[in-house]
Coordinates of C-alpha atoms and ligand atoms in Angstrom, one line a residue:
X64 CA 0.0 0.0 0.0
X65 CA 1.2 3.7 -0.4
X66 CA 1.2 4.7 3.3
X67 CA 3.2 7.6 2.7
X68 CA 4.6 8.5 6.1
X69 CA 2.1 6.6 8.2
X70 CA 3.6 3.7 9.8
X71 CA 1.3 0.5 9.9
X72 CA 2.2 -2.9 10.9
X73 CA 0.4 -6.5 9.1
X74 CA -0.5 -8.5 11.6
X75 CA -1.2 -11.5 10.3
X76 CA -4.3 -13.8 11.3
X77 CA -3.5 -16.9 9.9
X78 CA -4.9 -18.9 12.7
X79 CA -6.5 -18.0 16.0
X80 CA -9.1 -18.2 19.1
X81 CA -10.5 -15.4 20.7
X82 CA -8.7 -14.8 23.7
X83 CA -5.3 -15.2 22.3
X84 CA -6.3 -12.4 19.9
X85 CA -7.1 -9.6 22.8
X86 CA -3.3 -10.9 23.7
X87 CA -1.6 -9.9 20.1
X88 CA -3.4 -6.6 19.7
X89 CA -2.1 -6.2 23.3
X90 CA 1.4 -7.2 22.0
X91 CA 1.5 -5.6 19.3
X92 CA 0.8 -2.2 21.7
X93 CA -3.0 -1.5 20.8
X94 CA -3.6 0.3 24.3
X95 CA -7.4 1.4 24.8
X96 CA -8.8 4.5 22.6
X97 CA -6.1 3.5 19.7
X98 CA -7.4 3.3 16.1
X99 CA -7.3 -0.6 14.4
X100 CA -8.4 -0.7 10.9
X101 CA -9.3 -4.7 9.4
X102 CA -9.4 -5.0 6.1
X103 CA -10.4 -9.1 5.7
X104 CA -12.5 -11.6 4.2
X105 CA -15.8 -13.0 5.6
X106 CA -13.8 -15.1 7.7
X107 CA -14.6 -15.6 11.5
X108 CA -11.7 -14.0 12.5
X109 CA -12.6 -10.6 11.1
X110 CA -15.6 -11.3 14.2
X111 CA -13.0 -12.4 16.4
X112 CA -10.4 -9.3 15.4
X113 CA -13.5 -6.4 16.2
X114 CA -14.5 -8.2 19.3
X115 CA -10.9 -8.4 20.6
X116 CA -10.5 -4.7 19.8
X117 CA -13.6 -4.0 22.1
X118 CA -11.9 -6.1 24.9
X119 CA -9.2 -4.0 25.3
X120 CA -11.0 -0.9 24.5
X121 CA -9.8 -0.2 20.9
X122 CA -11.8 1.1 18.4
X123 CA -12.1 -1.0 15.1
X124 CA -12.6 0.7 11.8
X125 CA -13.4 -1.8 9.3
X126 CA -12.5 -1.3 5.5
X127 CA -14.9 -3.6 2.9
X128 CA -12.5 -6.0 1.3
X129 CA -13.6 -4.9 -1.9
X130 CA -12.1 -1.4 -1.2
X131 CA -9.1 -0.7 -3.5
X132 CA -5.7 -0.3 -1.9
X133 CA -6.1 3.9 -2.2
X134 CA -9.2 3.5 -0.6
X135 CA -7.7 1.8 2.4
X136 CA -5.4 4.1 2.8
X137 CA -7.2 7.1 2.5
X138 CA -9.5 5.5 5.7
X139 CA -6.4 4.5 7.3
X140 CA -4.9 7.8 7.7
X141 CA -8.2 9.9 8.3
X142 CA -8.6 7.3 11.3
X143 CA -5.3 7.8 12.4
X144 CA -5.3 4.0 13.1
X145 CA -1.5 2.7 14.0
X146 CA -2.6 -1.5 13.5
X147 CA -4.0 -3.0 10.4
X148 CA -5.4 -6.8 10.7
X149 CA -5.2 -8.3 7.7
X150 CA -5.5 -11.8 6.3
X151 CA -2.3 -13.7 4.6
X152 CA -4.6 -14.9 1.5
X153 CA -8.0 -14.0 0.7
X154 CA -10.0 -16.8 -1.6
X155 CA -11.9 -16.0 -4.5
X156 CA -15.0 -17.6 -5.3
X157 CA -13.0 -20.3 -7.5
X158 CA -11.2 -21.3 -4.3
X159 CA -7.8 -19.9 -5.1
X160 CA -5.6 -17.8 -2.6
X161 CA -4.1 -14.8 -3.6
X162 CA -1.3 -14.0 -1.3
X163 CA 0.1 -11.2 -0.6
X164 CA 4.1 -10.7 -0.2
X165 CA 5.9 -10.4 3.5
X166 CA 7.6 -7.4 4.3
X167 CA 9.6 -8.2 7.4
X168 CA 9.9 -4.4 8.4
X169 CA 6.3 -3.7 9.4
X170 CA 4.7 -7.4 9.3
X171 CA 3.8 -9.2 12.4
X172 CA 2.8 -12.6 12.7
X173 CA 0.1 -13.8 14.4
X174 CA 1.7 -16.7 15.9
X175 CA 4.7 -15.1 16.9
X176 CA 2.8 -12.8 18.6
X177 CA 0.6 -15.0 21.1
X178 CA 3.2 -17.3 21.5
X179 CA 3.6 -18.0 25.6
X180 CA 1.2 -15.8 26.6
X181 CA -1.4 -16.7 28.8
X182 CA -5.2 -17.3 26.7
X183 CA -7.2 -15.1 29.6
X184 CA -7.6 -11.1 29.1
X185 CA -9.1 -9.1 31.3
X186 CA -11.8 -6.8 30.0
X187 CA -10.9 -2.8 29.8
X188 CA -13.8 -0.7 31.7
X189 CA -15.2 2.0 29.1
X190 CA -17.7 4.9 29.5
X191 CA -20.7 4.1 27.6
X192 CA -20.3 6.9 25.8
X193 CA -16.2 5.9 24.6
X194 CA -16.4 5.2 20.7
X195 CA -17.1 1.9 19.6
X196 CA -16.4 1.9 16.2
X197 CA -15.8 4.0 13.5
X198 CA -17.2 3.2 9.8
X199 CA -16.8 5.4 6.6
X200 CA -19.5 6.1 4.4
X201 CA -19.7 7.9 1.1
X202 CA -20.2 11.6 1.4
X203 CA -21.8 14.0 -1.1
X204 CA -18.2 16.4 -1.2
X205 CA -16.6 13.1 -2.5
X206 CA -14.4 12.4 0.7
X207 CA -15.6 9.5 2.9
X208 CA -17.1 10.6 6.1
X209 CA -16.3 8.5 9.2
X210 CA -19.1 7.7 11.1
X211 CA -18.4 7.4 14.6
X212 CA -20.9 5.2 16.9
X213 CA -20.4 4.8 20.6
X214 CA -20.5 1.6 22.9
X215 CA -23.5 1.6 24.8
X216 CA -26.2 3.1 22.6
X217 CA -25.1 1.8 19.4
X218 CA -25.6 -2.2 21.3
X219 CA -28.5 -1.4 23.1
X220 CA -29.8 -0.2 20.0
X221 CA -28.9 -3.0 17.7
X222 CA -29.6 -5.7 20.6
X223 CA -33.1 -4.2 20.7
X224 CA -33.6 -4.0 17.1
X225 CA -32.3 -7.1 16.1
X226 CA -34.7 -8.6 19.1
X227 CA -37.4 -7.2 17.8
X228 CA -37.3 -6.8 14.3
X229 CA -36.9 -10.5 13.7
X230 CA -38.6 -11.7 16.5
X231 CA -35.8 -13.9 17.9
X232 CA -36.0 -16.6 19.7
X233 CA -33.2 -18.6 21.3
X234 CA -33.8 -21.5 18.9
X235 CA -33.7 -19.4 15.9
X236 CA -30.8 -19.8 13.1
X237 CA -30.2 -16.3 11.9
X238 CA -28.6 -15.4 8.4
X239 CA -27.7 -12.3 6.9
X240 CA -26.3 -11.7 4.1
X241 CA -24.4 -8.7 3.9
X242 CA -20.5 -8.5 4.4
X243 CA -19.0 -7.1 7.6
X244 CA -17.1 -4.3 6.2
X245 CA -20.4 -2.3 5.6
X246 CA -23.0 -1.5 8.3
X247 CA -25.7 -4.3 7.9
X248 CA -22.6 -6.6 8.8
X249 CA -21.6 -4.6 11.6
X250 CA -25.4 -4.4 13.0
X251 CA -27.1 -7.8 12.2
X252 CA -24.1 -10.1 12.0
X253 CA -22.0 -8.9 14.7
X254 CA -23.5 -6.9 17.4
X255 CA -27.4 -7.4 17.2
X256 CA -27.3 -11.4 17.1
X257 CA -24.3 -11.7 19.3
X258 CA -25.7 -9.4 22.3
X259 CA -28.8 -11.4 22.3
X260 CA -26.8 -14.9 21.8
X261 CA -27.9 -15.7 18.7
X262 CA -27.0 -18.3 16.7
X263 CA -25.5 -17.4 13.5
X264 CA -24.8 -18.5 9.8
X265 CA -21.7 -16.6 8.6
X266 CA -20.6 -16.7 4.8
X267 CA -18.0 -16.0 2.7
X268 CA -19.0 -17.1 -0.9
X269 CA -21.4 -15.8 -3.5
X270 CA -25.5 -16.3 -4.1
X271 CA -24.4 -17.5 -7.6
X272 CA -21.3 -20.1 -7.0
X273 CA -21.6 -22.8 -7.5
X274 CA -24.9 -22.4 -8.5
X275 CA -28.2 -19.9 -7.9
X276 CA -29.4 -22.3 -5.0
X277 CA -26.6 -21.4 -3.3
X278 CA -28.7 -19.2 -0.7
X279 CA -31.5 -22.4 0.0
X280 CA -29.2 -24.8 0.4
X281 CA -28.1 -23.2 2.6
X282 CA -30.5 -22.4 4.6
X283 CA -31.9 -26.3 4.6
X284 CA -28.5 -27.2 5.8
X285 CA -28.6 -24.8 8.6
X286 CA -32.4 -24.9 9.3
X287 CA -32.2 -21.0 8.9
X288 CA -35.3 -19.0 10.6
X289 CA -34.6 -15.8 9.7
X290 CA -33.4 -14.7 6.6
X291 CA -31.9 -11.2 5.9
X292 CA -30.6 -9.7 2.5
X293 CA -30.4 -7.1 -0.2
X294 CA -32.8 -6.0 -2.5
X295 CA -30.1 -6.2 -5.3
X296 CA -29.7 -10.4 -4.6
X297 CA -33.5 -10.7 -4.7
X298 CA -33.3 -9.2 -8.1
X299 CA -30.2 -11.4 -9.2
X300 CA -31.8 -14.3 -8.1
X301 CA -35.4 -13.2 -9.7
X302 CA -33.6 -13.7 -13.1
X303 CA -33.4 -17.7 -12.6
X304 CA -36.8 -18.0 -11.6
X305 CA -38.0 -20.5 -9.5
X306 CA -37.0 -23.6 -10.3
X307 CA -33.6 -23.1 -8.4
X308 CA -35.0 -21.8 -5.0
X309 CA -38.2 -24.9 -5.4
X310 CA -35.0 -27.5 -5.4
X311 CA -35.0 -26.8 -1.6
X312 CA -37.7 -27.1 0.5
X313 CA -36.9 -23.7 2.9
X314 CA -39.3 -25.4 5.5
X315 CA -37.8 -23.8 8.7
X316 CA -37.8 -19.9 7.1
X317 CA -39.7 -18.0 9.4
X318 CA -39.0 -13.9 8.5
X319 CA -37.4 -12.8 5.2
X320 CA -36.1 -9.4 5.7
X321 CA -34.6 -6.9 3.2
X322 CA -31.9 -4.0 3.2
X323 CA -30.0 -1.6 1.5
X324 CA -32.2 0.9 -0.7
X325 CA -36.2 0.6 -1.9
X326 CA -37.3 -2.7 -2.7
X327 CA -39.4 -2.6 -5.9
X328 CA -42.7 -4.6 -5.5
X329 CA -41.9 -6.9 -8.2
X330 CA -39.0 -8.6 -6.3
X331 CA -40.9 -7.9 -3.4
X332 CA -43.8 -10.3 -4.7
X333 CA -40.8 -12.9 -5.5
X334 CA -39.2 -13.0 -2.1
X335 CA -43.0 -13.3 -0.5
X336 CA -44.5 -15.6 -3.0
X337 CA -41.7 -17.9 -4.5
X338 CA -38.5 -17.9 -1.2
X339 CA -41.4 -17.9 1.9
X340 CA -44.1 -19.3 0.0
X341 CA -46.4 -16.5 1.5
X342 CA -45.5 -17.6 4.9
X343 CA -43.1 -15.1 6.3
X344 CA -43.7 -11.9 6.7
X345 CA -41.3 -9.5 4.8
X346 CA -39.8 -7.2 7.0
X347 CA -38.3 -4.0 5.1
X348 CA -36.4 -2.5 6.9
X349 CA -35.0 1.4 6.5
X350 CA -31.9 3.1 8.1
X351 CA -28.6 3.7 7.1
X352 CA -25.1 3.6 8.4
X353 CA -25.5 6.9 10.4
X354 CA -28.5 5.5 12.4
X355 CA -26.8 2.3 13.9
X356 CA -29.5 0.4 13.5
X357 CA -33.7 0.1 11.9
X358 CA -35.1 3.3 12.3
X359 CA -38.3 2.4 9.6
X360 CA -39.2 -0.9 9.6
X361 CA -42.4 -3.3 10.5
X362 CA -42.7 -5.8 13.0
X363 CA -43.0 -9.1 11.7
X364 CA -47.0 -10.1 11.8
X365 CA -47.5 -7.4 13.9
X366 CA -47.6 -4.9 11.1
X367 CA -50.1 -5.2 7.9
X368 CA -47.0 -4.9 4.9
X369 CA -47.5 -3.2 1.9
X370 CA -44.8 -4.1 -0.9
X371 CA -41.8 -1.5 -1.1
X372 CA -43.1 0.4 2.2
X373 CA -40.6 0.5 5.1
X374 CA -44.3 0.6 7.3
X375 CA -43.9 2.9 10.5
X376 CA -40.8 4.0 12.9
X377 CA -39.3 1.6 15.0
X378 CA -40.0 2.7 18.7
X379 CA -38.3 6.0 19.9
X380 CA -38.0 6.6 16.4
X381 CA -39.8 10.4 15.5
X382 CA -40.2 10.9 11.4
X383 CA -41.3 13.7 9.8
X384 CA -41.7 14.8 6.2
X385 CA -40.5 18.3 5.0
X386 CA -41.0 20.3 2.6
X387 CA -38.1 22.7 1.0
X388 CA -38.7 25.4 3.3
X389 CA -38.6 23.3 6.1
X390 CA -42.2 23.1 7.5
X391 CA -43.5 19.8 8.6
X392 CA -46.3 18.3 6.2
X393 CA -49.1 16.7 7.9
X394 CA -51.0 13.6 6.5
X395 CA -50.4 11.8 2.5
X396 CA -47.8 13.6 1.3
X397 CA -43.8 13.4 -0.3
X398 CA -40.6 15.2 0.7
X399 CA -37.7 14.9 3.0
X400 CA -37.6 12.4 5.5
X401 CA -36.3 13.5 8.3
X402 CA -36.1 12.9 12.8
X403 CA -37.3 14.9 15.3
X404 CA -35.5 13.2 18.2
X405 CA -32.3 11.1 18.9
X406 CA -32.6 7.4 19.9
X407 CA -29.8 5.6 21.5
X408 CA -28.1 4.5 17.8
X409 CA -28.1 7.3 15.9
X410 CA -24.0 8.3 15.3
X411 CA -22.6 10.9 17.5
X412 CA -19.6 12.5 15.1
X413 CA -18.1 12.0 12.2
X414 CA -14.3 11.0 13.0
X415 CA -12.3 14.0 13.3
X416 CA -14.9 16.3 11.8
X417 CA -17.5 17.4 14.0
X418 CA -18.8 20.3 11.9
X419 CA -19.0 18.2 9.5
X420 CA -21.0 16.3 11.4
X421 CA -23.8 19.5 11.9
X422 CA -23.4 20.5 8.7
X423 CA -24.0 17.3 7.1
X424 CA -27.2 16.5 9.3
X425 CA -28.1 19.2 11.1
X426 CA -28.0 22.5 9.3
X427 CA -30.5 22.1 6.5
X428 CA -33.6 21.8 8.5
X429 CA -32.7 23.2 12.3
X430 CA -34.3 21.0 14.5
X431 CA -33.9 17.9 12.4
X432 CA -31.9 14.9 11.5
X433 CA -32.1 14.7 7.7
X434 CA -31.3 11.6 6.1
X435 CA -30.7 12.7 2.2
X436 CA -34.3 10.9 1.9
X437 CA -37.1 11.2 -0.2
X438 CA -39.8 9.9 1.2
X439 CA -43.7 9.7 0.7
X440 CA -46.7 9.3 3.5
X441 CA -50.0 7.2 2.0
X442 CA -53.1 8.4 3.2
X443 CA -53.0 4.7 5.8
X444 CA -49.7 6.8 7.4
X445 CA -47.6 4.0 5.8
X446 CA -43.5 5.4 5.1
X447 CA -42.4 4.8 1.2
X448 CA -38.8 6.0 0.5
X449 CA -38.1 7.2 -2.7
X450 CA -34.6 7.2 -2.7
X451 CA -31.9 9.9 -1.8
X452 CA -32.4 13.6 -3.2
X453 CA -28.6 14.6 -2.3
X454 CA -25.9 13.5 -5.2
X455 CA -25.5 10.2 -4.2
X456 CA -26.2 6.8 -6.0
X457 CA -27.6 3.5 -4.8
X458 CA -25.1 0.8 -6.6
X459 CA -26.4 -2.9 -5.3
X460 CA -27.2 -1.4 -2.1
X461 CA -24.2 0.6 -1.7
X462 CA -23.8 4.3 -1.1
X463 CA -21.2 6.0 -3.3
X464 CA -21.4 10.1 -4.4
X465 CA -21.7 11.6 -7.8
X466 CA -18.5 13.3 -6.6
X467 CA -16.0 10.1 -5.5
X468 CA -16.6 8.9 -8.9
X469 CA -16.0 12.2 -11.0
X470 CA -12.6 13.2 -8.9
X471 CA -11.0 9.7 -9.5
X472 CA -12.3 10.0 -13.1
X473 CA -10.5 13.9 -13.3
X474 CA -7.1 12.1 -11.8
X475 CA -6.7 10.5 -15.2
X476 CA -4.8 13.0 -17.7
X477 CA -6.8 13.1 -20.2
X478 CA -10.0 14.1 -18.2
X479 CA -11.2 17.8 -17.8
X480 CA -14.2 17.6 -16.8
X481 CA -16.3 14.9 -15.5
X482 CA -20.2 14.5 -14.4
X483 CA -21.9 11.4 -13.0
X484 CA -25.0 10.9 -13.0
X485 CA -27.3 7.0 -12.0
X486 CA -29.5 5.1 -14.9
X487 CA -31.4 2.6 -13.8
X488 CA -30.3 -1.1 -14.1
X489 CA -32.5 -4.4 -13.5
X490 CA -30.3 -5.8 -11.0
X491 CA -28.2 -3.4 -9.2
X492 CA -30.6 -0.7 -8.5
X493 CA -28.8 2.0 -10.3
X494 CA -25.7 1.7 -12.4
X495 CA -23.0 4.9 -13.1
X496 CA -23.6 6.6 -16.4
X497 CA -20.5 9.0 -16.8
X498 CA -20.1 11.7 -19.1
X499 CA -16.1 13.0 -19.4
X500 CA -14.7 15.9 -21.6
X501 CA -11.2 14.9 -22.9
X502 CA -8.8 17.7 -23.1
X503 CA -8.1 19.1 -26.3
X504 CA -6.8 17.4 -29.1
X505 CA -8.0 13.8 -27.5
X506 CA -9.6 11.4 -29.1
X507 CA -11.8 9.1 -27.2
X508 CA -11.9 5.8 -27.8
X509 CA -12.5 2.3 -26.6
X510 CA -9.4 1.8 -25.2
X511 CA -9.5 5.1 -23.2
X512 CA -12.7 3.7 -22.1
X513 CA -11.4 1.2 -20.8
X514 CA -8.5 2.6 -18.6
X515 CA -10.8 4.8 -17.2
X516 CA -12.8 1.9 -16.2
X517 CA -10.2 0.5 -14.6
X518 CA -8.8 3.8 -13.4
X519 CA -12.0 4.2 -11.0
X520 CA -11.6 0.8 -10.1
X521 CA -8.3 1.4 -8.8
X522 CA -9.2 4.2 -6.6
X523 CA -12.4 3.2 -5.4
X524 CA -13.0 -0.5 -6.3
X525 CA -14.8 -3.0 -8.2
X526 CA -18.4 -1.7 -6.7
X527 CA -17.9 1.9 -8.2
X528 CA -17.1 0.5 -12.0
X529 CA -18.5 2.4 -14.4
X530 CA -21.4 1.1 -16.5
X531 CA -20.6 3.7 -19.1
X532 CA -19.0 6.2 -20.3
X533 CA -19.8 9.1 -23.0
X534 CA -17.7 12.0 -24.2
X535 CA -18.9 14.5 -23.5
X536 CA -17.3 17.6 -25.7
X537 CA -19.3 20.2 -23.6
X538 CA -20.8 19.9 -20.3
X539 CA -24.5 21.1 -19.9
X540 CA -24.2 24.4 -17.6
X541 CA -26.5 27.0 -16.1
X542 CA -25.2 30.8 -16.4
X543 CA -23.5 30.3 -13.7
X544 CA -21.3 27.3 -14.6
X545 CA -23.4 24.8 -12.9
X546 CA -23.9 20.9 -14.4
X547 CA -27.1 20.3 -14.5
X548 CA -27.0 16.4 -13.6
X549 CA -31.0 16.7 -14.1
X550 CA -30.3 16.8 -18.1
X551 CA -28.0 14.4 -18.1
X552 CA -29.9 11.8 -16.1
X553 CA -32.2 12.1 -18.9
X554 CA -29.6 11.3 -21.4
X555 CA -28.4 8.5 -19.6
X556 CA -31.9 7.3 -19.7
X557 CA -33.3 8.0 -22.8
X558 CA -35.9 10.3 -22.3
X559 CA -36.7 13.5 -24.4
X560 CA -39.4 15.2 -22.1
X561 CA -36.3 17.4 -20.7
X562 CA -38.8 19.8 -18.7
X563 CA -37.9 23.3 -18.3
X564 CA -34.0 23.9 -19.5
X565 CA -34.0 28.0 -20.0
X566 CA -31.7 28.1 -17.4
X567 CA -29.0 26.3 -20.1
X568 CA -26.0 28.3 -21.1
X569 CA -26.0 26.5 -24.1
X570 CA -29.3 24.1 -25.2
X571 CA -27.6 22.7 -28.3
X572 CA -25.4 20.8 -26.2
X573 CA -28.2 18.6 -25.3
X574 CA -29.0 17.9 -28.7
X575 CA -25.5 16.4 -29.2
X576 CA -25.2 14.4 -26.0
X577 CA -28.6 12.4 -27.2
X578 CA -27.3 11.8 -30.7
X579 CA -24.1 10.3 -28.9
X580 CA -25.5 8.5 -26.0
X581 CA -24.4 4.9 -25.0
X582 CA -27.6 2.5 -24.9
X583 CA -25.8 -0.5 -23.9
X584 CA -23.4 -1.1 -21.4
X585 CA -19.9 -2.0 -23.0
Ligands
LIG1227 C1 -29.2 4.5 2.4 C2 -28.2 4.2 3.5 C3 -28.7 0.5 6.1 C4 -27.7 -0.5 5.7 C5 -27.3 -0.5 4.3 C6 -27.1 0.8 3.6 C7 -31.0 3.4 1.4 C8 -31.4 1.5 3.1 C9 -33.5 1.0 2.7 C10 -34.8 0.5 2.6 C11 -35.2 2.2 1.0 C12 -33.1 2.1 1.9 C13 -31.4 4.8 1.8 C14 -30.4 5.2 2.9 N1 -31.8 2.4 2.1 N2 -32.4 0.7 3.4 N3 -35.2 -0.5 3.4 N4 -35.6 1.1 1.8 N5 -34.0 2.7 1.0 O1 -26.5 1.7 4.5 O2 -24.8 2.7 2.9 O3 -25.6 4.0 4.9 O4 -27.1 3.6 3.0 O5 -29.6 3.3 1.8 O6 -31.2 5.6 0.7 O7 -30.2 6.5 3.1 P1 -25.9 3.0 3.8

């Protein structure tokens, strides 16, 4: 990695048990309030790694595996974190391991490490309010925002939810889905089921390898009661049909839940009717990584579901809808979700940034948590989000701004001027449609295409690949030298009813951009 002056050490978890792990952070000098990032595999050692960090009063900021190497880095140092746990090979899905070289300056092995020390550690005593983790999150200005949660609410929180929300029992098997490094991993896979002693399927593998039953035979092999996922796998899966999900017989499935952006009520109807055989109540459930934990969701048969509705707020919870100059609409109505009152797992800074932190959530609407939601009330009271209003996009369930994409796609020489804008794809959600202008005299061409693909890949990682990409000889402006993304979101889709573009510097430009346009991904 380029660390540039930082100095971070490897430690390498290539085989371990719990309490011997508190004992190498210990060793390797992690004293309570220091910063460990992990960057690792679905592996039950990443579990092990965060938990030890707790132990001895660390705080864990976990990068997604799928993060590119700059990425990592750029988290690393804005978290100040002086340990990195890592893991010596990661497998693919084909069941080889990459391995990464050895650098004896600044690795440390694992074994080395715990060898002859004793296996008990005595637990550090914390404040409830100490920090408990940090996790970044896209932000609209393009830099990742570190959200900082803190020990007490944050697990009461997801404890609570987690009880709740799935109706856990003690006999329950409990799946989710999602990987660790993002919030639904931190919430419901490590915290939530774990505080209330859950029993836990955790997997490292894909929904499609070996084959699209992956998910169901699984959960016959585990008896799995509760089921949580992504809107984006219901979708993939959707496109097999049903044969592969009838193969198994799913007999112990109890709640399907879903996560990570609006769930259309197509795949809705498919999870419901087809994976729980109308059986299980869906339970869609809204919140983000700044709220800890469920902040819209339904209780499962306790609330009459409508498909693609959130329902109500979870207990504690006060929504309200706004309008743009801030006054609270009453009864059926659409415009910015937003809370009225803290519960215990909303975040409480953003690492190292605390204006940030008001200025982010706090100064649009005085008052109010906003939560860069649309969101509609039916006339039954019934919450529908409509997805986020600020410049961000919704890739498979992931977060990622207009503005992350366009500065790593400006890093490359031949880009002046880049705009980003989401089109709407079957199974991700939204995919990135990006429109560059070269700099003079060069030509684009599928080659450049290409590198720039892989050029955003690099800096941001596989998640934020482009779908495509259009030269763009001129930007669309306002007078005032503003894109307007709302004219090229209907380029990258196709549709001619532009609405009102006076405001245009230059409406020929449009004209050109349709005539050029990419219909089908490359
Ligand atoms: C954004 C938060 C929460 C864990 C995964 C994503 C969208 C999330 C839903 C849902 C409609 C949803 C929102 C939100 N979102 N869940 N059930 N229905 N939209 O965490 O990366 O912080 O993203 O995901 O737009 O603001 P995140």
């Amino acid at each position: 990695f380029n660390l540039l002056a930082v100095k971070i050490h490897l430690v390498l978890l290539l085989y371990c048990s719990l309490d011997y792990t508190f004992f190498a952070l210990l060793c390797a000098g992690v004293k309570k309030g220091d910063r460990v990032s992990i960057y690792m595999p679905m592996v039950v050692e990443l579990v092990v790694a965060m938990l030890a960090c707790v132990r001895i009063g660390a705080v864990h900021s976990i990068v997604f595996a799928g993060f590119s190497a700059e990425s990592l880095c750029e988290r690393i140092m804005d978290s100040q974190c002086s340990l990195l746990i890592t893991a010596g090979g990661l497998s693919n899905p084909h069941r080889r391991l990459t391995h990464v070289p050895w650098n004896p300056d600044v690795d440390l092995c694992w074994h080395t490490l715990v060898c002859g020390e004793s296996d008990e550690c005595e637990p550090e005593w914390c404040e409830s309010e100490d920090p408990l983790f940090v996790l970044y999150t896209s932000g609209s200005t393009g830099k990742p925002k570190g959200v900082l949660h803190t020990i007490s609410g944050y697990m009461l929180y997801t404890a609570t939810t987690f009880k709740l929300v799935f109706d856990y029992q003690p006999d329950d098997v409990y799946w989710c889905t999602a990987d660790i490094g993002w919030i639904t991993g931190h919430s419901y896979i490590t915290y939530g089921p774990l505080a209330n002693g859950a029993t836990s399927v955790l997997f490292e593998g894909l929904p499609t390898y070996p084959d699209v039953s992956r998910m169901w035979e699984i959960v016959d092999k585990y008896h799995v009661t509760k089921f949580y996922t992504a809107p984006t796998a219901i979708r993939l899966l959707m496109k097999y049909g049903s044969e592969p999900v009838q193969k198994y017989k799913r007999e112990s499935l109890k709640v399907l839940g879903t996560v990570g952006e609006p769930i259309n009520p197509e795949a809705w109807q498919w999870y419901y009717t087809v994976v729980g055989e109308k059986r299980c109540p869906i339970v869609d459930t809204f919140w983000q990584t700044e709220t800890g934990g469920h902040v819209l969701t339904p209780l499962p048969a306790a609330t009459p579901m409508k498909p693609g509705s959130a329902t109500f707020p979870f207990f504690g919870v006060v929504p309200a809808i706004l309008n743009e100059s801030g006054e609270e609409l009453e009864g059926p109505n659409e415009g910015y979700l937003v809370f009225k009152q803290p519960w215990p797992g909303v975040m409480r800074t953003v690492q190292g940034n605390h204006q940030r932190f008001e200025t982010t959530y706090f100064k649009k609407f005085p008052g109010y948590y906003v939560t860069g939601d649309g969101c509609r009330r039916d006339k039954d009271g019934y919450f529908w989000i409509t997805g986020r209003i600020d410049d961000m996009l919704n890739v498979s369930g992931h977060l990622l701004s207009t503005a992350e994409v366009e500065s790593a796609l400006v890093e490359h020489e031949v880009v002046a001027e880049a705009a980003v804008v989401g089109r709407p794809h079957p199974v991700k959600g939204e995919s990135l449609y990006c429109f560059v202008t070269l700099t003079d005299g060069v030509t684009f061409s599928r080659a450049l295409e290409t590198d720039l693909k892989k050029q955003v890949r690099e800096k941001i990682g596989a998640i934020a690949t482009p779908d495509f990409i259009q030269e763009a000889p001129t930007l669309p402006k306002t007078r005032s030298g503003k894109i307007m993304r709302r004219v090229l979101r209907k380029i990258a889709c196709d549709e001619r009813d532009m609405g009102d573009i006076s405001t245009l510097a230059d409406s020929s430009v449009v004209e050109e951009l349709f005539q050029n346009r990419c219909s089908t991904a490359v």
